[in-house]
Structure formats: structure tokens, C-alpha cells
XYZ file of C-alpha atoms in Angstrom:
514
model
C -41.815 4.936 7.965
C -40.284 7.528 10.262
C -39.204 4.749 12.592
C -37.413 2.925 9.727
C -35.683 6.130 8.646
C -34.590 6.824 12.219
C -33.284 3.267 12.525
C -31.318 3.594 9.304
C -29.743 6.833 10.556
C -28.781 5.146 13.832
C -27.188 2.218 11.971
C -25.176 4.533 9.720
C -24.064 6.563 12.740
C -22.932 3.417 14.574
C -21.098 2.143 11.485
C -19.264 5.448 11.080
C -18.371 5.636 14.780
C -16.631 2.277 14.544
C -15.090 2.978 11.158
C -11.389 2.259 10.805
C -8.653 4.147 8.991
C -7.421 2.023 6.079
C -4.468 2.683 3.777
C -4.279 0.912 0.420
C -1.087 0.973 -1.674
C -1.307 -0.525 -5.179
C 1.731 0.847 -7.030
C 1.666 -1.166 -10.275
C 0.756 1.143 -13.191
C -1.556 -1.276 -14.959
C -5.336 -1.046 -15.235
C -5.770 -4.789 -14.723
C -3.787 -4.631 -11.471
C -5.937 -1.787 -10.158
C -9.494 -2.548 -11.278
C -9.743 -5.747 -9.201
C -9.550 -3.717 -5.997
C -11.981 -0.922 -6.914
C -15.047 -2.762 -5.549
C -13.168 -3.476 -2.307
C -12.247 0.197 -1.750
C -15.805 1.163 -2.584
C -17.432 -1.338 -0.222
C -15.069 -0.572 2.653
C -15.769 3.145 2.305
C -19.540 2.559 2.146
C -19.315 0.564 5.376
C -18.089 3.644 7.192
C -14.318 3.126 7.009
C -12.020 6.003 6.062
C -10.105 4.615 3.098
C -7.004 6.254 1.637
C -5.595 4.652 -1.514
C -2.318 5.375 -3.316
C -3.121 4.314 -6.879
C -2.238 4.900 -10.512
C -5.896 4.503 -11.533
C -8.266 6.317 -9.174
C -12.001 5.615 -9.201
C -12.792 9.365 -9.053
C -16.293 8.884 -7.677
C -17.322 11.984 -5.672
C -20.192 10.029 -4.097
C -17.666 7.948 -2.134
C -17.095 10.537 0.581
C -15.008 8.197 2.752
C -12.594 7.378 -0.075
C -9.482 9.534 -0.547
C -7.298 8.721 -3.552
C -3.724 9.855 -4.081
C -3.295 9.822 -7.851
C 0.156 8.634 -8.976
C -0.855 7.998 -12.591
C 2.418 9.566 -13.717
C 4.145 6.281 -12.756
C 2.918 4.897 -16.088
C 5.957 6.541 -17.691
C 8.069 3.695 -16.253
C 5.782 0.955 -17.560
C 5.512 2.024 -21.171
C 7.532 -0.404 -23.268
C 7.069 -2.872 -26.090
C 6.007 -6.165 -24.510
C 6.574 -8.073 -27.740
C 10.235 -7.080 -27.616
C 10.423 -7.716 -23.885
C 9.330 -11.356 -24.098
C 12.104 -12.046 -26.616
C 14.830 -11.062 -24.156
C 16.736 -13.651 -22.108
C 15.261 -14.523 -18.746
C 17.993 -12.793 -16.753
C 17.687 -9.638 -18.855
C 13.927 -9.490 -18.328
C 14.410 -9.689 -14.566
C 17.090 -7.023 -14.671
C 14.698 -4.681 -16.475
C 11.939 -5.682 -14.053
C 14.148 -4.722 -11.086
C 14.930 -1.313 -12.622
C 11.277 -0.639 -13.469
C 10.131 -1.670 -9.996
C 12.737 0.574 -8.374
C 12.002 3.620 -10.537
C 8.274 3.113 -10.102
C 8.441 2.790 -6.302
C 10.809 5.749 -6.027
C 8.504 7.904 -8.146
C 5.406 6.990 -6.142
C 6.832 7.343 -2.634
C 8.474 10.699 -3.326
C 5.093 12.081 -4.459
C 4.314 15.192 -2.390
C 1.019 13.859 -1.028
C 2.597 10.523 -0.140
C 5.467 12.281 1.601
C 3.049 14.377 3.649
C 1.302 11.151 4.633
C 4.592 9.632 5.797
C 5.871 12.697 7.667
C 2.619 13.674 9.437
C 2.911 12.222 12.949
C -0.806 12.760 13.591
C -1.823 10.318 10.832
C -2.794 6.849 12.001
C -4.015 3.769 10.148
C -5.562 0.619 11.592
C -4.482 -1.584 8.700
C -2.318 -1.226 5.584
C -3.269 -3.131 2.423
C -0.354 -3.471 -0.024
C 0.088 -5.169 -3.383
C 1.967 -8.413 -2.760
C 5.347 -7.526 -4.239
C 8.563 -7.034 -2.300
C 8.611 -3.253 -2.711
C 9.340 -0.309 -0.456
C 5.575 0.151 -0.062
C 5.746 -2.503 2.667
C 7.392 0.148 4.801
C 3.983 1.754 5.385
C 2.984 -1.135 7.685
C 5.992 -0.491 9.914
C 5.580 3.290 9.693
C 2.055 3.108 11.133
C 2.712 0.111 13.408
C -0.388 -1.675 12.172
C -1.319 -5.052 10.617
C -0.474 -5.762 6.987
C -2.826 -7.261 4.403
C -1.245 -8.437 1.143
C -3.267 -8.219 -2.077
C -2.766 -9.668 -5.541
C -4.800 -9.100 -8.690
C -3.498 -12.501 -9.858
C -2.480 -15.675 -8.108
C 0.381 -15.324 -5.670
C 3.823 -15.861 -7.148
C 5.766 -18.943 -6.091
C 8.331 -16.675 -4.446
C 5.617 -14.954 -2.386
C 4.086 -18.264 -1.339
C 7.455 -19.660 -0.265
C 8.199 -16.498 1.709
C 5.081 -16.937 3.854
C 5.403 -20.692 4.238
C 2.648 -21.777 1.871
C 3.365 -24.904 -0.212
C 4.781 -24.006 -3.632
C 6.081 -27.273 -5.043
C 7.848 -26.684 -8.391
C 6.143 -29.707 -9.987
C 2.721 -29.676 -8.342
C 2.437 -25.874 -8.293
C 4.742 -24.319 -10.910
C 4.853 -20.529 -10.978
C 2.078 -18.920 -13.040
C 4.716 -17.121 -15.124
C 5.824 -20.464 -16.575
C 3.862 -21.734 -19.612
C 3.338 -25.180 -18.092
C 0.361 -26.947 -16.531
C -0.215 -30.340 -14.908
C 1.706 -33.551 -15.613
C 5.041 -31.870 -16.287
C 7.563 -33.738 -18.414
C 11.099 -34.125 -17.086
C 12.484 -31.061 -18.868
C 9.532 -29.000 -17.635
C 10.153 -30.165 -14.064
C 13.779 -29.236 -14.506
C 12.833 -25.783 -15.823
C 10.380 -25.193 -12.969
C 13.004 -26.139 -10.374
C 15.587 -23.949 -12.102
C 13.073 -21.098 -12.024
C 12.925 -21.327 -8.221
C 16.692 -20.990 -7.972
C 16.812 -18.044 -10.384
C 13.862 -16.178 -8.864
C 15.313 -16.543 -5.364
C 18.675 -15.322 -6.598
C 17.276 -12.303 -8.447
C 14.794 -11.320 -5.740
C 17.229 -11.671 -2.843
C 20.285 -10.128 -4.470
C 18.866 -7.663 -6.987
C 15.245 -6.607 -6.434
C 14.975 -6.575 -2.642
C 18.249 -4.716 -1.880
C 17.182 -1.882 -4.217
C 13.789 -1.673 -2.513
C 15.396 -1.769 0.939
C 17.458 1.256 -0.043
C 14.223 3.093 -0.881
C 12.791 2.233 2.542
C 15.857 3.762 4.165
C 15.700 6.792 1.837
C 12.033 7.680 2.356
C 11.013 6.105 5.673
C 14.245 6.409 7.616
C 16.662 4.271 9.605
C 15.765 1.348 11.824
C 13.201 -0.322 9.554
C 13.294 -4.126 9.409
C 14.100 -5.951 6.175
C 11.120 -5.845 3.833
C 11.165 -9.648 3.706
C 10.478 -9.697 7.444
C 7.652 -7.172 6.991
C 6.219 -9.331 4.188
C 6.333 -12.477 6.343
C 4.595 -10.623 9.172
C 1.400 -10.278 7.111
C -2.024 -10.970 8.594
C -4.065 -11.938 5.512
C -3.229 -12.467 1.843
C -6.054 -11.767 -0.655
C -5.438 -13.581 -3.971
C -7.577 -13.163 -7.087
C -7.978 -16.842 -7.927
C -10.871 -19.117 -8.824
C -11.043 -22.928 -9.105
C -11.728 -22.890 -12.864
C -8.820 -20.852 -14.177
C -6.294 -21.690 -11.473
C -4.851 -25.009 -10.294
C -6.094 -26.525 -7.050
C -3.484 -26.059 -4.339
C -3.304 -26.123 -0.517
C -3.658 -22.689 1.073
C -3.006 -21.440 4.588
C -6.142 -20.293 6.467
C -5.167 -16.638 6.028
C -4.755 -16.850 2.253
C -8.181 -15.895 0.943
C -9.334 -16.489 -2.631
C -11.450 -13.559 -3.828
C -11.639 -14.465 -7.537
C -14.567 -15.215 -9.776
C -15.541 -11.862 -11.242
C -14.657 -9.587 -8.321
C -14.014 -6.593 -10.565
C -17.195 -6.958 -12.631
C -19.719 -4.134 -12.436
C -23.256 -3.439 -13.589
C -23.812 -2.854 -17.293
C -23.452 0.789 -18.391
C -25.114 2.437 -21.367
C -22.807 2.406 -24.395
C -21.825 5.632 -26.177
C -24.382 6.393 -28.859
C -22.057 5.912 -31.845
C -20.780 2.583 -30.495
C -24.296 1.391 -29.696
C -25.250 2.114 -33.302
C -22.295 0.148 -34.682
C -23.156 -2.864 -32.530
C -26.873 -2.719 -33.291
C -26.255 -2.454 -37.045
C -23.883 -5.430 -37.111
C -26.567 -7.958 -37.991
C -23.992 -10.609 -38.984
C -22.333 -10.354 -35.589
C -19.398 -8.634 -33.894
C -15.876 -9.758 -33.020
C -14.157 -7.825 -30.253
C -10.331 -7.823 -30.394
C -8.120 -6.499 -27.600
C -4.674 -7.453 -26.318
C -5.232 -5.589 -23.048
C -3.435 -2.567 -21.642
C 0.120 -3.895 -21.311
C 0.664 -5.704 -24.617
C -0.315 -3.126 -27.226
C -1.574 -3.989 -30.701
C 0.412 -1.091 -32.169
C 3.591 -2.986 -31.281
C 2.682 -6.035 -33.352
C 5.097 -6.543 -36.234
C 4.003 -5.444 -39.689
C 3.822 -9.047 -40.909
C 1.577 -10.238 -38.064
C -0.667 -7.185 -38.379
C -0.998 -7.804 -42.127
C -2.103 -11.414 -41.542
C -4.686 -10.237 -38.989
C -6.042 -7.527 -41.298
C -6.298 -9.918 -44.238
C -8.200 -12.357 -42.043
C -10.684 -9.708 -40.901
C -11.144 -8.545 -44.502
C -12.519 -11.971 -45.452
C -14.948 -12.249 -42.554
C -18.631 -11.211 -42.687
C -18.475 -9.776 -39.167
C -17.893 -6.293 -37.787
C -14.615 -6.162 -35.866
C -13.947 -3.782 -32.967
C -10.181 -3.606 -32.506
C -8.595 -1.833 -29.549
C -5.656 -0.191 -31.293
C -3.458 2.415 -29.620
C -2.855 4.687 -32.638
C -5.359 7.015 -34.282
C -4.979 5.396 -37.689
C -4.144 1.983 -39.117
C -3.018 1.521 -42.743
C -4.930 -0.869 -44.994
C -7.814 -1.389 -42.579
C -10.951 -2.829 -44.161
C -14.418 -1.279 -43.882
C -15.674 -3.900 -41.424
C -12.980 -3.007 -38.871
C -13.510 -0.214 -36.327
C -10.432 0.862 -34.360
C -10.257 2.862 -31.147
C -7.665 3.503 -28.441
C -10.235 2.517 -25.830
C -13.461 0.517 -25.705
C -15.806 -0.108 -22.740
C -14.946 -3.799 -22.816
C -17.378 -5.135 -20.227
C -20.318 -3.324 -21.838
C -19.388 -4.411 -25.366
C -19.189 -8.072 -24.372
C -22.719 -7.878 -22.964
C -24.195 -6.837 -26.321
C -26.224 -9.685 -27.905
C -24.539 -9.272 -31.320
C -21.037 -10.062 -29.992
C -20.014 -13.547 -31.077
C -16.318 -13.773 -30.191
C -13.640 -12.184 -28.017
C -10.062 -12.332 -29.368
C -8.023 -11.762 -26.234
C -4.504 -11.895 -24.867
C -5.820 -13.992 -22.005
C -5.476 -11.631 -19.067
C -7.330 -12.940 -16.029
C -9.829 -10.069 -15.903
C -10.521 -10.319 -19.641
C -11.220 -14.039 -19.376
C -13.601 -13.504 -16.466
C -15.441 -10.832 -18.457
C -15.759 -13.242 -21.378
C -17.058 -16.031 -19.136
C -19.626 -13.888 -17.337
C -20.797 -12.491 -20.687
C -21.046 -16.042 -22.125
C -18.656 -15.157 -24.960
C -16.190 -17.747 -26.323
C -12.586 -16.764 -27.050
C -9.666 -17.124 -29.387
C -6.685 -16.616 -27.122
C -3.452 -14.990 -28.307
C -1.281 -14.929 -25.144
C 1.791 -12.705 -25.047
C 3.345 -12.671 -21.587
C 3.236 -13.458 -17.856
C 0.233 -15.520 -16.710
C -1.538 -15.219 -20.075
C -0.101 -18.478 -21.452
C -1.370 -20.528 -18.523
C -4.687 -18.654 -18.403
C -5.429 -19.344 -22.062
C -4.303 -22.956 -21.798
C -6.658 -23.470 -18.835
C -9.516 -21.755 -20.690
C -8.961 -23.936 -23.758
C -8.862 -27.076 -21.615
C -12.256 -26.065 -20.176
C -13.724 -25.702 -23.680
C -13.964 -21.893 -23.688
C -12.264 -21.529 -27.082
C -9.044 -22.023 -29.035
C -5.561 -20.515 -28.844
C -2.912 -19.350 -31.309
C 0.728 -18.358 -30.984
C 0.974 -14.697 -31.990
C 4.385 -15.338 -33.586
C 2.909 -17.895 -35.978
C -0.366 -16.238 -36.980
C -1.290 -17.005 -40.580
C -4.471 -15.931 -42.292
C -5.866 -19.398 -42.972
C -5.208 -20.688 -39.431
C -6.531 -17.512 -37.830
C -9.688 -17.519 -39.950
C -10.276 -21.198 -39.293
C -9.975 -20.740 -35.511
C -12.378 -17.765 -35.559
C -15.016 -19.570 -37.606
C -14.694 -22.794 -35.614
C -15.331 -21.025 -32.307
C -18.174 -18.861 -33.634
C -19.986 -21.679 -35.425
C -19.636 -24.353 -32.742
C -22.226 -23.705 -29.988
C -20.295 -25.824 -27.510
C -17.862 -22.987 -26.789
C -20.587 -20.491 -25.881
C -22.437 -23.124 -23.862
C -19.256 -23.924 -21.940
C -18.796 -20.225 -21.161
C -22.321 -20.142 -19.764
C -21.680 -23.221 -17.605
C -18.437 -21.719 -16.298
C -20.244 -18.498 -15.353
C -22.897 -20.464 -13.463
C -20.211 -22.437 -11.655
C -18.290 -19.317 -10.577
C -21.459 -17.677 -9.276
C -22.464 -20.730 -7.244
C -20.765 -19.729 -3.991
C -22.036 -18.571 -0.588
C -20.662 -15.037 -0.934
C -18.856 -12.853 -3.442
C -15.123 -12.242 -3.535
C -15.747 -8.661 -2.393
C -17.733 -9.922 0.610
C -14.857 -12.224 1.585
C -12.255 -9.485 1.148
C -14.236 -7.022 3.262
C -15.001 -9.565 5.998
C -11.357 -10.568 6.363
C -10.205 -6.952 6.311
C -12.570 -6.137 9.161
C -11.478 -9.329 10.937
C -7.880 -8.083 10.922
C -9.008 -4.661 12.145
C -11.155 -6.122 14.954
C -8.367 -8.379 16.190
C -5.404 -6.086 15.619
C -3.898 -8.571 13.182
C -3.970 -12.339 12.741
C -0.621 -13.759 13.876
C -2.406 -16.932 15.034
C -3.138 -17.789 11.388
C 0.412 -17.588 10.048
C 2.447 -20.693 9.357
C 4.987 -21.301 12.179
C 7.152 -22.940 9.536
C 8.355 -19.531 8.308
C 10.397 -19.233 11.510
C 12.301 -22.421 10.746
C 15.714 -22.302 9.048
C 15.521 -23.741 5.556
C 17.552 -26.813 6.456
C 15.071 -27.654 9.251
C 12.040 -26.938 7.042
C 13.279 -29.451 4.465
C 14.437 -31.905 7.201
C 17.990 -31.806 5.915
C 19.360 -32.052 9.444
C 17.145 -35.080 10.128
C 18.134 -36.771 6.860
C 21.772 -35.887 7.530
C 21.602 -37.431 11.003
C 19.898 -40.538 9.618
C 22.582 -40.868 6.952
C 25.280 -40.519 9.595
C 23.656 -43.296 11.608
C 23.430 -45.423 8.487
C 27.070 -44.818 7.602
C 28.076 -45.514 11.215
C 26.107 -48.770 11.218
C 27.599 -49.854 7.888
C 31.072 -48.878 9.053
C 30.615 -50.819 12.320
C 29.456 -53.903 10.446
C 32.458 -53.677 8.089
C 34.875 -53.319 11.023
C 33.301 -56.267 12.865
C 33.422 -58.407 9.733
C 37.084 -57.606 9.202
C 37.807 -58.336 12.865
C 35.970 -61.631 12.618
C 37.922 -62.496 9.500
C 41.214 -61.802 11.270
C 40.180 -64.023 14.214
C 38.905 -66.806 11.976
C 42.157 -67.114 10.004
C 44.396 -68.060 12.978
C 41.784 -70.523 14.200
C 41.811 -72.249 10.825
C 45.576 -72.540 11.004
C 45.415 -73.851 14.594
C 42.941 -76.579 13.805
C 44.826 -77.505 10.646
C 48.077 -78.005 12.581
C 46.341 -79.968 15.349
C 44.755 -82.407 12.894
C 48.074 -82.957 11.197
């Protein structure tokens, strides 16, 4: 026993002696963007690495002695708007607001006193910087510490990001996840997807990125390369995708899928009052949440009335995540709260249905809890997520703008009473768990791979160095067309010359015969 204890101490000592200094920067003030990476920070710190994370949602676990968190939760002030109003704005206006929010958010985070001390302290060194995969000033940290860059996304990578690093992002085969389209695009959908590429390139290159480059100059100093060049110089890109809820697409060897329940944790004991509500709900429980970004309190009065009238006629207890303390005209079977422990609620045996906005993490929690859904997508990737879930038989979907009591009630009862939906959720969970290692294991292994090798330039696509006209073979096609035109022109000239020669000969022979 003493020998085993001694061996364990030796192993821990060796792990700590080879531990790296890791900086994580996840600036988006959204719980769903942060929670995916919690297990990765935790595991890296437990493996002896010194992990420093700039985050809006710290774990705050004192047992993780190797984890230092710089809390920039105050950045939420720039992300607090009505999503239902936002999605009604024109495309260009949404991107304009997005650029302003991204700039204000990045400015607020980088000028934080603790972050500034990190930047200015010449004695600080990091072996790798792990940054959320947006073109923000946070990319400057990789240049500041002259170390490899790992990109991270709590969703799939955007089409713009994939194109930047040379990964295939065909507008028809792989439309951007922000577009509410799937496979087999009709002509107008193909047109819209192609138009989206043009617009996103225009807005990113001439609006978003210049503002972020100014922040790099302001807070990091002169002489920093363009953030697009820093982005392209990445070593590994960790994307939170899985083959059930995301389309199959070709990926470069350094784009690593870590999806399939990465953020899920062990079941916690429910608060006593909530446990009692769930246990007493003998007819069953419906859990209703639109997530953290789209807030139920912003639903219009008419839509909220239809939802309340539907719940009033159901025999089930409804737990509704609602951001105000009170809700007018709520029925006795509805329990509202600003926050619920979602993962733990979905594990309760009395829960029969999850009414969700279709965020990726929410869908994974439903699948791994074997709970069917009624999806009410609002924004971003939620439309595609819900459509994919419905196509896999996980539940049904409704347009929040068109919710009517009869349709809503019918969808709820259909999903609850048809066992196929719950059985499909169970099959999906089994499928996602049938893999050689977890997403966290893959993320940690590749992070340590980058640290061991001082980067991974040998895995990047050499195509990103090519000018766009060479990448798309425009010069080759242009040369071929020139040859074709030259050949056609030569043939035309020869034919005309032959015609001019042939005419005198005809006249000569005609005269001679006469």
C-alpha cells in the first residue's frame, strides 16, 4: 500500500514538473459558449498544467488549484438585448449591431485590470493560447506570448472561419449554420447561401475585423500582424460537433470534433423544494426553457397568452424558466423561476418533455437524458439544430411567431404519447457514446500535442497561402479560355484565307473551260 502511495506521489510530481502554462480566452458573454469548455479547463488543470482562463462564467471551484480564472462577467452588459426584436431586423443591420457588440465586448474585457497586468508583465509566459474562434482582438494574445494558437468553438465553425483556414466550405454542400437550410437546397436557397458568403466576407473584412485590429493596436501595441494572419496561423481548431446533429463534411487533420455531450456532468442533488415538485408531479413534468440568450420575458403578449392557455389545459406540471419574478395569469400547474438546474431536472424520471429553443447544449442534454423535444427555435444555429433533431425523430418543431393553442397542445401531446420519440432519443444517446474516447479526452490530447511539438504547422492546409484566383484555378481556366479563343480565332482566319484563295481559283478554272 505504501509502495502504491509513493508511486502515485511520484507520478503527480512528474506530471506537475512537465506541466505547461496555458491561457484560455473565451470572451463571449453567454453561458452556452462557456460551459462547453469547463471540463477541458478542469481536466488540463488536473493533469498538472497551470491554466489561466479569461471568462465571463468562471467555474469557481477552489479544489482546482492549478486553475486561475479572470472573471469578466461584467461584459454581459453588452449582450443584454431582446433577441426576438433582433431577428426581425434586416441582415445588414444585424451584422452592424453584431460588430458594435463584439467591439464593445472585446474592449471591455481586454481593458480589465487583471487582463492588462497579464499583458504588461514581461515575466509572464504561456506555452499555448486557446481562443474562441472569432476574429477578435483576443487573437493578439498568441502574438504577445509568441506561442501556438488553438482555436475553440462551442458550436460548429462558421463558414467564414473555415474558408479562412482553407477548409472546404461549399455554399451548397456546407451552408453556414446560421442559415435555416439543410441538404438538397433548392435554387433560391443555393442563391441565398452564395449571397451569404459575399455578405459575410464583406462585413467581416470591412467592418468587424478593422474595428478589432484597432483594439489590438490600442491594447497590445504597434507591430502586431493582421488578426486574419494570426487566425490562419492556428495549430488546432476544436469544434463542438457530432455526426448526428451536424452535417457530414470534410475536415482538415487539425480540425478536431469534440462534440457529443462534452459539457455534460454527473447528476447533482436537486434543491429540496424542486425535488418535491418533481416527485409530486405524478402525471408528469414538462420542462420549458428558451435558453440564456433568447429570454421568455421578451415573448410578445399574444404568444405568451397562447402558451399559458395551452399549459392551463394540460394535466402536467410545467417548469418554465422565466426571467421575471412574476407572470400574470399563470395557472396553478405552472412553476416559474429565473433559473433551473436543467441537466438535473431532465434526469428526473417524471419529466416527459423538453420544450426548447434548440441550442446545441440543450439538445445534447435532452438526448443524453432520453427526453423528446418540442423545438421552438429563435435564432442562429437553433433553426438547423431543431430541423436536424426533428429529422432524426427526436420530436416536433413549431415557429414561435405562429404559436396557437391548438397546434401547440397537439404537438405536446403527440410527442409525449408517442413512445417512438423517447426511444429515438435513447438510440441517439447510445450512438453518441459509442466512440473510442470522449470529446474532452480528444481536446486534452490535442492540446498537449501542440504543447509537446511547439505548434502544428505541418497540419495546416498549404492552400491558405495561395491567392484566391489560384485557389479557384481562375488563372488556369483563364489560360485555357485564351487558348480556346486563340484556336477558334486561328481556325476562323484560316477558313477566311482559304475562302479568299478558293474564289480566284474558281474564276480561273471557269475562264479556262470557256
